[in-house]
Amino acid sequence: MTKNDKTVRDGEPSRPATADDDAPLPRPQNAGEPRTRASGPTDPAHTAGSTTRTGTDGPPAVSPEDDGPVLTASRKAAATVGVGIALLVVSLDGTIVGTAMPRILADLHGLSYYAWVVTAYLVTSTILMPIAGKLGDLFGRKPLVLIGLFGFLGTSWLVGASTSTVQLILLRGVQGLFGGILTAVTFAVVADIHPVRQRVKIHGIFSAIIGLSVVAAPPLGGYITDNWGWRWIFYVNVPIGALAVALTLMFLPYVATRRGWRDIDFAGCVALTVALVPILVALSISNDHAWTSPLMLGLVAVSAVGLPVFLFVERSVANPIVPLRLFLDPVFSIAMVIAGLSAVGLYGLAVFIPLLYQGVLGETATGSGTLLTPLLLGMLVSAPLSGQLIARVRHYRYVGTVGLAAMIAGLLMLTTVTVTSPDWHVALDLVILGIGMGLVWPLSTAVVQASMTKDVVGVATAQVNFWRNLGGTVAVVVLGSIMANRLTAEIASRMTALRAPADLVGRITGGAQQDLSTLFDPAAVARLRESLPEAERAMFDMVEHSMRAGLADVLHQVFLVAAVILAIPLVASLFLKETPIPPASGRRASAGGS
């Protein structure tokens, strides 16, 4: 820090809601275009309508009306790397746990609580996303990043030290609060310190980080669990996250405002929680409870009552957590459709593609994780490229259109995979699918940050992540329900046509025709075959092949439904109105030392 660094307050007072709040948000001319300004204390922008103070307690801060603090390129890079590491840690933690979950719950003697460990984190992180986005707009992003990091790393250590399932569930819920904060504010931080043209490129890199975490988490989680123990899945967050803390403290600028606790929409926070928590819980436990059960009906009823209450509250307060006028802007609304439904590709299919490898092609769990590499490579190449294209191409909405078309093509190609398909067939399909995911993923965030005014960029960006999270959750439930409902009938039909002995079928399925878990373990299949008399092995081979073929047919239906769903954002992308992205200014100004 140098003595010339300063914090600027915007001085904008809170105001009561007016009828104008229902109008679409205005989009600034050349949103995000850098403006030349002096860095000294006599800068007119810093003397009119603002309070300036000079100190040595942190990096420079600016008013929300500015494009961002005047920082050296190296300082911007260091701050961006810091929040990028935070995003990586949170994204990995959200998906890596699934691999180790059987080992964790077996160790803690809580297998019956499997769904609740996942649900606790999902619910709390999703709820905090819109709230944290608004708080970042009110109080600045840096405090939220630090609160999220310290809280997430602290709870990571506590989760790793859990001694009971109840303790694990509660701590995962608390950890989700801080994870939701980080997920909401990391993308908005980019808008604070970079002009639009540069930030869309960074969004491409951040999107690749998310893709990396989703695809790499299963094999990484398996390796850590097998070699270090499941507790290190959580402990490892601490040293990696400590680097993010250091970079954030030293290099991330603080954007301060004259906002206070009175500006927080507490009623909206409560109403949002009541509206969303029950339905998120219902979606998470739907595999274990029928939708007609009293528990599920009760949860849906509470959300049905909570939603209109939330909408009423948000229309009545001066500083709503979710400004409803955002959704009157067609650019924002279309971006949310693309964000929410394109999540079917990444979060939804990450669950089902391993089933294709293990259940249909007979690969091991480790092998199936390795074979997801083509999907990862496709995303790692195309996501940064997407950011570059969005920054350079005039009609950049077509980047998303091409990406969604590639995702649909990849899904349709997966519907042709059979029991005898070679690995390269699936690998080619996944490369195309990964390229499509990488192209479309940065689009919504880039469009929102380019088109929204600075005072709502945080809450608008948080909405992108919120709808992605919600879309991915719904996708898993919907596609999983299709698979569960079709699989039993498909296997039963095939076994009847084959005239397979019931006792042989029962030995493979454990007595339940929808339980094909034995097929996912090649060693278990081999042991079962060896245990049979020689005369029965030919029939066993026929039954095994028929079951794998039946699973393939059901997965084909899942992939086809996913492709149909993706057609909706594809059409929507054609109507997306691009906000012109201003050219980079090439300006370099000093912001003092670190």
XYZ file of C-alpha atoms in Angstrom:
594
model
C 0.000 0.000 0.000
C 1.152 3.563 -0.638
C 0.036 6.762 1.007
C -1.682 7.866 -2.153
C -4.115 4.936 -2.177
C -7.623 5.993 -1.263
C -11.151 4.764 -0.668
C -14.028 6.600 -2.343
C -17.642 6.457 -1.199
C -20.430 6.974 -3.657
C -22.735 8.893 -1.383
C -25.877 7.533 -3.005
C -28.668 7.556 -0.386
C -31.282 4.873 -0.117
C -34.719 5.802 -1.404
C -38.235 4.410 -1.212
C -39.542 2.243 -4.029
C -41.320 4.043 -6.841
C -43.354 3.081 -9.831
C -40.241 3.491 -11.940
C -38.773 0.430 -10.268
C -41.009 -1.714 -12.420
C -39.368 -0.408 -15.588
C -36.534 -2.333 -17.173
C -33.088 -1.408 -15.941
C -31.329 1.132 -18.138
C -28.201 0.021 -19.898
C -25.410 2.569 -19.927
C -24.068 3.741 -23.221
C -20.889 1.779 -23.928
C -21.284 -0.082 -20.671
C -18.016 -0.641 -18.942
C -16.012 1.545 -21.361
C -12.945 2.880 -19.561
C -12.925 6.599 -18.887
C -9.727 8.574 -18.471
C -9.364 9.967 -14.993
C -6.561 11.222 -12.815
C -5.238 9.160 -9.964
C -4.555 12.071 -7.638
C -6.814 13.524 -4.953
C -7.893 16.419 -7.203
C -9.746 14.137 -9.618
C -13.141 15.821 -10.196
C -14.880 12.491 -10.134
C -13.671 12.105 -6.622
C -14.725 15.483 -5.326
C -18.305 15.732 -6.539
C -20.841 13.773 -4.574
C -18.277 11.627 -2.825
C -16.193 11.448 0.284
C -12.530 10.717 -0.206
C -10.155 9.479 2.427
C -6.519 8.582 2.197
C -4.975 5.815 4.197
C -2.689 2.846 4.230
C -5.148 0.156 5.225
C -5.772 -1.502 1.871
C -5.704 -1.258 -1.910
C -7.434 1.618 -3.668
C -11.200 1.627 -3.879
C -13.549 3.389 -6.225
C -17.130 4.400 -6.568
C -19.529 1.930 -8.165
C -20.069 4.447 -10.933
C -16.457 3.987 -12.068
C -15.283 1.279 -14.422
C -12.907 0.003 -11.811
C -9.888 1.018 -9.791
C -6.873 2.285 -11.658
C -4.548 -0.657 -11.073
C -1.368 -1.896 -12.640
C -1.715 -4.925 -14.874
C 0.223 -7.074 -12.416
C -2.066 -6.100 -9.564
C -5.165 -6.886 -11.582
C -3.679 -10.244 -12.520
C -2.839 -11.107 -8.909
C -6.324 -10.183 -7.692
C -7.912 -12.185 -10.503
C -5.772 -15.227 -9.722
C -6.831 -14.946 -6.082
C -10.559 -15.080 -6.785
C -9.936 -17.728 -9.463
C -8.333 -19.984 -6.851
C -11.290 -19.347 -4.549
C -13.668 -20.367 -7.339
C -11.647 -23.533 -8.017
C -11.673 -24.597 -4.357
C -15.420 -24.048 -4.005
C -16.283 -25.708 -7.313
C -14.152 -28.773 -6.558
C -15.586 -29.130 -3.079
C -19.128 -29.078 -4.391
C -18.533 -32.114 -6.632
C -15.567 -34.031 -5.211
C -17.473 -35.164 -2.130
C -19.752 -37.458 -4.121
C -16.898 -39.839 -4.921
C -15.935 -40.268 -1.280
C -19.462 -40.274 0.138
C -19.856 -44.065 0.494
C -16.545 -44.257 2.369
C -17.404 -41.238 4.536
C -20.811 -42.515 5.609
C -19.561 -46.051 6.126
C -16.862 -44.687 8.432
C -19.362 -42.535 10.337
C -22.066 -45.250 10.281
C -24.640 -43.082 8.542
C -25.405 -44.551 5.125
C -29.115 -43.816 5.618
C -28.312 -40.072 5.667
C -26.614 -40.074 2.265
C -29.027 -37.627 0.615
C -28.946 -35.153 3.486
C -25.188 -34.626 3.320
C -25.577 -33.482 -0.288
C -28.814 -31.593 0.368
C -27.409 -29.545 3.255
C -24.673 -28.007 1.119
C -26.859 -27.581 -1.961
C -29.668 -25.773 -0.148
C -27.557 -23.331 1.848
C -25.214 -22.464 -1.022
C -28.090 -21.858 -3.441
C -29.972 -19.629 -0.994
C -26.914 -17.484 -0.275
C -26.128 -16.755 -3.929
C -28.730 -14.009 -4.560
C -28.322 -12.637 -1.040
C -24.530 -12.415 -1.321
C -24.813 -10.820 -4.744
C -26.927 -8.018 -3.318
C -24.713 -7.582 -0.256
C -21.724 -7.213 -2.554
C -23.479 -4.363 -4.360
C -24.312 -2.720 -1.025
C -21.055 -3.116 0.883
C -18.400 -3.996 -1.685
C -17.110 -7.338 -2.906
C -13.832 -7.620 -0.974
C -15.403 -8.078 2.488
C -17.681 -10.779 1.062
C -14.757 -12.608 -0.565
C -12.791 -12.609 2.687
C -15.774 -13.680 4.787
C -16.466 -16.445 2.299
C -12.852 -17.625 2.228
C -12.239 -17.606 5.974
C -15.597 -19.248 6.648
C -15.207 -21.845 3.919
C -11.686 -22.837 4.915
C -12.569 -22.990 8.601
C -15.610 -25.178 8.032
C -13.627 -27.352 5.602
C -11.277 -28.263 8.428
C -14.183 -28.887 10.808
C -16.013 -31.056 8.257
C -12.861 -33.114 7.815
C -12.698 -33.625 11.564
C -16.361 -34.706 11.869
C -16.993 -37.618 14.215
C -20.682 -38.238 13.460
C -23.052 -38.043 10.522
C -25.212 -35.383 12.189
C -22.137 -33.244 12.776
C -21.099 -33.750 9.157
C -24.514 -32.688 7.834
C -24.676 -29.568 10.008
C -21.150 -28.493 9.127
C -21.724 -29.105 5.414
C -24.751 -26.846 5.678
C -22.670 -24.083 7.264
C -19.926 -24.633 4.710
C -22.515 -24.198 1.962
C -23.320 -20.706 3.240
C -19.755 -19.584 2.638
C -19.542 -21.535 -0.614
C -22.619 -19.702 -1.881
C -21.037 -16.363 -1.007
C -17.871 -17.155 -2.948
C -19.735 -18.516 -5.958
C -21.869 -15.373 -6.104
C -19.140 -12.752 -5.790
C -16.135 -14.161 -7.664
C -17.550 -13.375 -11.104
C -18.718 -9.936 -9.936
C -15.204 -9.127 -8.698
C -14.027 -9.368 -12.294
C -16.467 -6.593 -13.199
C -15.032 -4.404 -10.436
C -11.445 -4.431 -11.679
C -11.584 -5.096 -15.432
C -13.190 -3.290 -18.398
C -15.837 -5.247 -20.277
C -13.647 -6.491 -23.119
C -11.103 -7.934 -20.709
C -13.618 -9.371 -18.272
C -15.407 -11.497 -20.880
C -12.090 -13.191 -21.627
C -11.611 -13.894 -17.927
C -15.134 -15.307 -17.709
C -14.073 -17.841 -20.311
C -11.162 -18.902 -18.112
C -13.374 -19.047 -15.014
C -15.882 -21.166 -16.923
C -13.073 -23.575 -17.759
C -12.278 -23.734 -14.038
C -15.861 -24.784 -13.295
C -15.752 -27.396 -16.030
C -12.430 -28.678 -14.724
C -13.844 -29.045 -11.225
C -16.942 -30.948 -12.340
C -15.104 -33.379 -14.619
C -11.873 -33.804 -12.641
C -13.522 -34.108 -9.228
C -14.521 -37.817 -9.406
C -11.064 -39.235 -10.236
C -9.350 -36.731 -7.940
C -11.721 -37.546 -5.100
C -11.137 -41.243 -5.617
C -7.360 -40.808 -5.561
C -7.353 -38.701 -2.384
C -9.757 -41.061 -0.622
C -7.788 -44.174 -1.550
C -4.346 -42.776 -0.730
C -4.807 -40.152 1.989
C -8.236 -40.865 3.460
C -11.561 -39.092 2.941
C -10.859 -36.375 5.504
C -8.159 -34.932 3.252
C -10.802 -34.093 0.660
C -11.714 -31.263 3.043
C -8.325 -30.602 4.647
C -6.672 -29.949 1.283
C -8.888 -26.873 0.825
C -7.011 -25.036 3.570
C -3.492 -24.643 2.107
C -4.857 -23.947 -1.380
C -7.418 -21.473 -0.084
C -4.777 -19.736 2.044
C -3.117 -18.567 -1.171
C -6.430 -17.070 -2.292
C -6.725 -15.272 1.057
C -3.237 -13.792 0.730
C -3.787 -12.577 -2.829
C -7.188 -11.121 -1.934
C -5.865 -9.244 1.095
C -2.910 -7.773 -0.782
C -4.269 -7.029 -4.230
C -8.079 -6.945 -4.434
C -9.396 -3.355 -4.292
C -12.124 -2.407 -1.874
C -15.165 -0.702 -3.389
C -16.890 1.079 -0.515
C -20.367 2.626 -0.402
C -22.396 4.653 2.052
C -24.688 1.785 2.753
C -25.641 0.459 6.158
C -27.427 -2.479 7.682
C -30.697 -0.582 7.295
C -30.357 -1.055 3.534
C -30.444 -4.855 3.795
C -33.716 -6.436 2.759
C -34.088 -8.719 5.784
C -37.734 -9.463 4.991
C -36.743 -10.486 1.478
C -34.012 -12.768 2.832
C -36.512 -14.558 5.064
C -39.141 -14.789 2.318
C -36.575 -16.107 -0.176
C -35.494 -18.771 2.301
C -39.080 -19.875 2.937
C -39.801 -20.007 -0.796
C -36.690 -21.905 -1.895
C -35.514 -24.170 0.917
C -38.533 -26.528 0.869
C -38.521 -27.064 -2.903
C -34.732 -27.539 -2.969
C -35.006 -30.132 -0.215
C -37.830 -31.848 -2.091
C -35.795 -31.993 -5.289
C -32.777 -33.368 -3.442
C -34.629 -36.212 -1.698
C -37.009 -37.057 -4.547
C -35.171 -40.319 -5.266
C -36.061 -41.599 -1.804
C -39.586 -40.195 -1.438
C -42.604 -40.280 -3.731
C -43.907 -36.881 -4.799
C -47.324 -37.884 -3.453
C -45.976 -38.572 0.044
C -47.070 -36.207 2.862
C -43.505 -34.943 3.309
C -43.067 -33.979 -0.345
C -46.535 -32.455 -0.631
C -45.888 -30.421 2.502
C -42.573 -29.110 1.195
C -44.103 -28.124 -2.141
C -47.017 -26.425 -0.371
C -44.714 -24.300 1.786
C -42.782 -23.151 -1.280
C -46.022 -22.457 -3.147
C -47.075 -20.120 -0.343
C -43.623 -18.614 0.129
C -43.073 -17.614 -3.505
C -45.905 -15.037 -3.802
C -44.963 -13.666 -0.385
C -41.393 -13.189 -1.602
C -42.572 -11.454 -4.782
C -44.789 -9.120 -2.738
C -41.948 -8.242 -0.376
C -39.522 -7.542 -3.209
C -41.986 -5.144 -4.844
C -42.455 -3.273 -1.576
C -38.934 -2.554 -0.315
C -36.431 0.080 -1.391
C -33.424 -2.222 -1.815
C -34.733 -5.681 -2.727
C -32.463 -8.707 -2.621
C -33.660 -9.559 -6.132
C -34.845 -6.463 -8.047
C -37.804 -7.822 -9.986
C -37.355 -5.187 -12.676
C -34.306 -7.149 -13.782
C -36.614 -9.748 -15.281
C -38.443 -7.107 -17.325
C -35.241 -6.597 -19.277
C -35.329 -9.081 -22.189
C -31.530 -9.292 -22.320
C -31.353 -10.346 -18.681
C -34.301 -12.748 -18.951
C -32.913 -14.524 -22.015
C -29.499 -14.761 -20.358
C -31.109 -16.496 -17.366
C -32.897 -18.979 -19.647
C -29.583 -19.817 -21.307
C -27.760 -20.103 -17.977
C -30.377 -22.271 -16.280
C -31.138 -24.694 -19.097
C -27.587 -25.057 -20.405
C -26.686 -26.410 -16.953
C -28.418 -29.602 -18.104
C -25.265 -30.278 -20.100
C -22.644 -29.929 -17.387
C -24.254 -30.725 -14.049
C -26.940 -33.070 -15.320
C -24.896 -35.206 -17.686
C -21.908 -35.431 -15.344
C -24.087 -37.901 -13.427
C -25.123 -40.054 -16.397
C -22.033 -40.280 -18.589
C -20.159 -42.379 -15.976
C -23.148 -44.754 -16.028
C -22.643 -45.120 -19.769
C -18.996 -46.012 -19.330
C -19.427 -48.328 -16.347
C -22.861 -49.855 -16.884
C -22.903 -50.152 -20.682
C -19.249 -50.453 -21.715
C -18.084 -52.262 -18.569
C -15.305 -49.857 -17.584
C -14.057 -49.592 -14.001
C -14.879 -46.514 -11.915
C -11.284 -45.308 -12.239
C -11.314 -45.954 -15.964
C -14.571 -44.094 -16.452
C -13.147 -41.084 -14.645
C -10.130 -41.091 -16.944
C -12.333 -41.469 -20.007
C -14.092 -38.201 -19.121
C -10.871 -36.430 -20.111
C -12.147 -35.676 -23.663
C -15.066 -33.731 -22.175
C -12.651 -31.781 -19.994
C -10.269 -31.070 -22.863
C -13.111 -29.801 -25.014
C -14.143 -27.346 -22.297
C -10.594 -26.250 -21.473
C -10.018 -25.317 -25.116
C -13.367 -23.761 -25.976
C -14.199 -21.825 -22.781
C -11.236 -19.416 -23.021
C -11.824 -19.245 -26.784
C -15.433 -18.286 -26.109
C -14.303 -15.334 -24.025
C -12.020 -14.194 -26.832
C -14.779 -14.523 -29.429
C -17.349 -12.673 -27.320
C -14.867 -9.823 -26.925
C -14.088 -9.648 -30.654
C -17.164 -10.762 -32.613
C -19.914 -8.217 -33.230
C -22.832 -10.666 -33.068
C -21.433 -12.676 -30.198
C -24.773 -14.266 -29.319
C -24.028 -16.756 -32.078
C -21.096 -18.054 -30.035
C -23.683 -19.377 -27.601
C -25.885 -20.618 -30.430
C -23.023 -22.634 -31.915
C -22.123 -23.953 -28.471
C -25.655 -25.146 -27.761
C -25.876 -26.725 -31.212
C -22.631 -28.599 -30.502
C -24.003 -29.799 -27.156
C -27.148 -31.092 -28.842
C -25.052 -32.807 -31.525
C -22.901 -34.460 -28.866
C -25.969 -35.722 -27.011
C -27.530 -37.110 -30.166
C -24.272 -38.904 -30.940
C -24.333 -40.434 -27.446
C -27.713 -41.986 -28.282
C -25.904 -44.218 -30.788
C -23.526 -45.766 -28.229
C -24.112 -49.503 -27.726
C -22.572 -52.280 -25.655
C -20.046 -52.977 -28.404
C -19.086 -49.356 -29.150
C -15.350 -48.609 -28.902
C -14.093 -46.080 -26.366
C -13.060 -43.666 -29.126
C -16.704 -43.388 -30.201
C -17.718 -42.051 -26.796
C -14.561 -39.927 -26.591
C -15.423 -38.172 -29.862
C -18.956 -37.499 -28.646
C -17.624 -36.049 -25.398
C -15.128 -33.785 -27.163
C -17.980 -32.245 -29.168
C -20.126 -31.967 -26.042
C -17.269 -30.348 -24.109
C -16.567 -27.842 -26.875
C -20.221 -26.844 -26.839
C -20.291 -26.449 -23.065
C -17.187 -24.282 -23.105
C -18.575 -22.005 -25.809
C -21.913 -21.358 -24.126
C -20.884 -21.211 -20.463
C -19.344 -17.687 -20.353
C -22.088 -16.093 -22.465
C -24.716 -15.310 -19.814
C -22.266 -13.728 -17.390
C -20.637 -11.685 -20.154
C -23.975 -10.411 -21.463
C -25.274 -9.511 -18.012
C -22.150 -7.631 -16.964
C -21.971 -5.779 -20.286
C -25.614 -4.696 -20.227
C -26.446 -3.997 -16.580
C -25.662 -0.791 -14.714
C -22.842 -0.909 -12.178
C -25.103 -0.677 -9.122
C -26.783 -4.029 -9.897
C -23.931 -5.929 -11.525
C -23.376 -8.015 -8.393
C -26.950 -9.142 -7.904
C -27.374 -9.697 -11.652
C -24.218 -11.822 -11.845
C -25.315 -13.790 -8.792
C -28.573 -14.573 -10.563
C -26.610 -16.255 -13.371
C -24.987 -18.623 -10.883
C -28.257 -19.103 -8.996
C -30.159 -20.205 -12.103
C -27.295 -22.450 -13.174
C -27.319 -24.155 -9.802
C -31.094 -24.495 -9.811
C -31.127 -25.683 -13.426
C -28.515 -28.332 -12.717
C -30.442 -29.569 -9.687
C -33.715 -29.819 -11.592
C -31.922 -31.516 -14.504
C -30.544 -34.274 -12.280
C -33.992 -34.863 -10.763
C -35.898 -34.855 -14.064
C -33.407 -36.984 -15.979
C -32.954 -39.279 -12.992
C -36.716 -39.780 -12.745
C -36.886 -40.710 -16.428
C -34.152 -43.258 -15.928
C -35.683 -44.731 -12.768
C -39.150 -45.010 -14.298
C -37.979 -46.571 -17.559
C -35.209 -48.866 -16.333
C -37.334 -51.349 -14.391
C -39.775 -51.880 -17.268
C -36.966 -52.101 -19.830
C -35.015 -54.755 -17.921
C -38.154 -56.748 -17.111
C -39.189 -56.736 -20.769
C -35.773 -57.907 -21.917
C -35.553 -60.655 -19.310
C -38.995 -61.924 -20.308
C -38.045 -61.988 -23.989
C -34.815 -63.796 -23.123
C -36.654 -66.253 -20.850
C -33.879 -65.822 -18.348
C -34.116 -67.870 -15.122
C -35.426 -65.696 -12.292
C -32.774 -66.907 -9.859
C -29.976 -65.926 -12.251
C -31.479 -62.481 -12.817
C -31.884 -62.103 -9.074
C -28.223 -62.892 -8.441
C -27.201 -60.031 -10.734
C -29.777 -57.512 -9.542
C -29.901 -58.500 -5.893
C -33.566 -59.371 -6.295
C -34.545 -55.939 -7.610
C -34.578 -55.507 -11.369
C -33.789 -51.795 -11.173
C -30.602 -52.408 -9.166
C -27.851 -52.952 -11.703
C -25.008 -51.934 -9.386
C -23.251 -55.263 -9.960
C -22.763 -54.316 -13.612
C -20.739 -51.267 -12.556
C -18.061 -53.440 -10.938
C -16.213 -55.592 -13.509
C -14.507 -57.555 -10.738
C -17.873 -58.403 -9.143
C -19.242 -59.530 -12.513
C -16.214 -61.775 -13.040
C -16.533 -63.300 -9.558
C -20.230 -63.960 -10.046
C -19.607 -65.621 -13.404
C -16.848 -67.817 -11.971
C -19.143 -68.939 -9.163
C -21.643 -70.410 -11.642
C -21.526 -73.921 -13.090
C -20.042 -74.082 -16.578
C -23.449 -74.892 -18.086
C -24.992 -71.643 -16.772
C -22.262 -69.267 -17.885
C -23.511 -68.911 -21.455
C -26.931 -67.822 -20.170
C -25.213 -65.495 -17.691
C -23.345 -63.818 -20.554
C -26.602 -63.346 -22.455
C -28.335 -61.882 -19.401
C -25.438 -59.526 -18.692
C -25.313 -58.335 -22.308
C -29.082 -57.824 -22.399
C -29.053 -55.814 -19.170
C -26.264 -53.582 -20.435
C -28.178 -53.079 -23.690
C -31.314 -52.204 -21.727
C -29.409 -49.644 -19.667
C -28.014 -48.195 -22.904
C -31.516 -47.794 -24.348
C -32.714 -45.992 -21.224
C -29.677 -43.703 -21.231
C -30.394 -42.942 -24.897
C -33.805 -41.653 -23.815
C -32.184 -39.540 -21.095
C -29.744 -38.001 -23.573
C -32.544 -37.366 -26.064
C -34.638 -35.532 -23.462
C -31.590 -33.471 -22.502
C -31.095 -32.551 -26.169
C -34.727 -31.418 -26.438
C -34.319 -29.281 -23.311
C -31.200 -27.651 -24.765
C -33.169 -26.695 -27.871
C -34.987 -24.094 -25.732
C -31.898 -21.990 -24.870
C -30.632 -22.504 -28.428
C -33.729 -20.782 -29.820
C -33.587 -18.164 -27.057
C -29.979 -17.307 -27.952
C -31.103 -16.224 -31.418
C -33.156 -13.423 -29.824
C -30.446 -12.243 -27.438
C -29.633 -8.584 -28.030
C -25.922 -7.911 -27.713
C -24.659 -4.867 -25.871
C -21.678 -3.454 -27.807
C -18.426 -4.273 -26.043
C -16.093 -1.263 -26.134
C -12.518 -1.723 -27.320
C -9.745 -1.976 -24.786
C -8.204 1.398 -24.054
C -4.709 0.143 -23.491
C -4.526 2.514 -20.534
C -2.062 1.760 -17.773
C -2.096 3.775 -14.584
C -0.415 3.182 -11.290
C -2.401 2.339 -8.213
C 0.458 2.292 -5.836
C 2.283 -0.594 -4.370
C 0.984 -3.721 -2.772
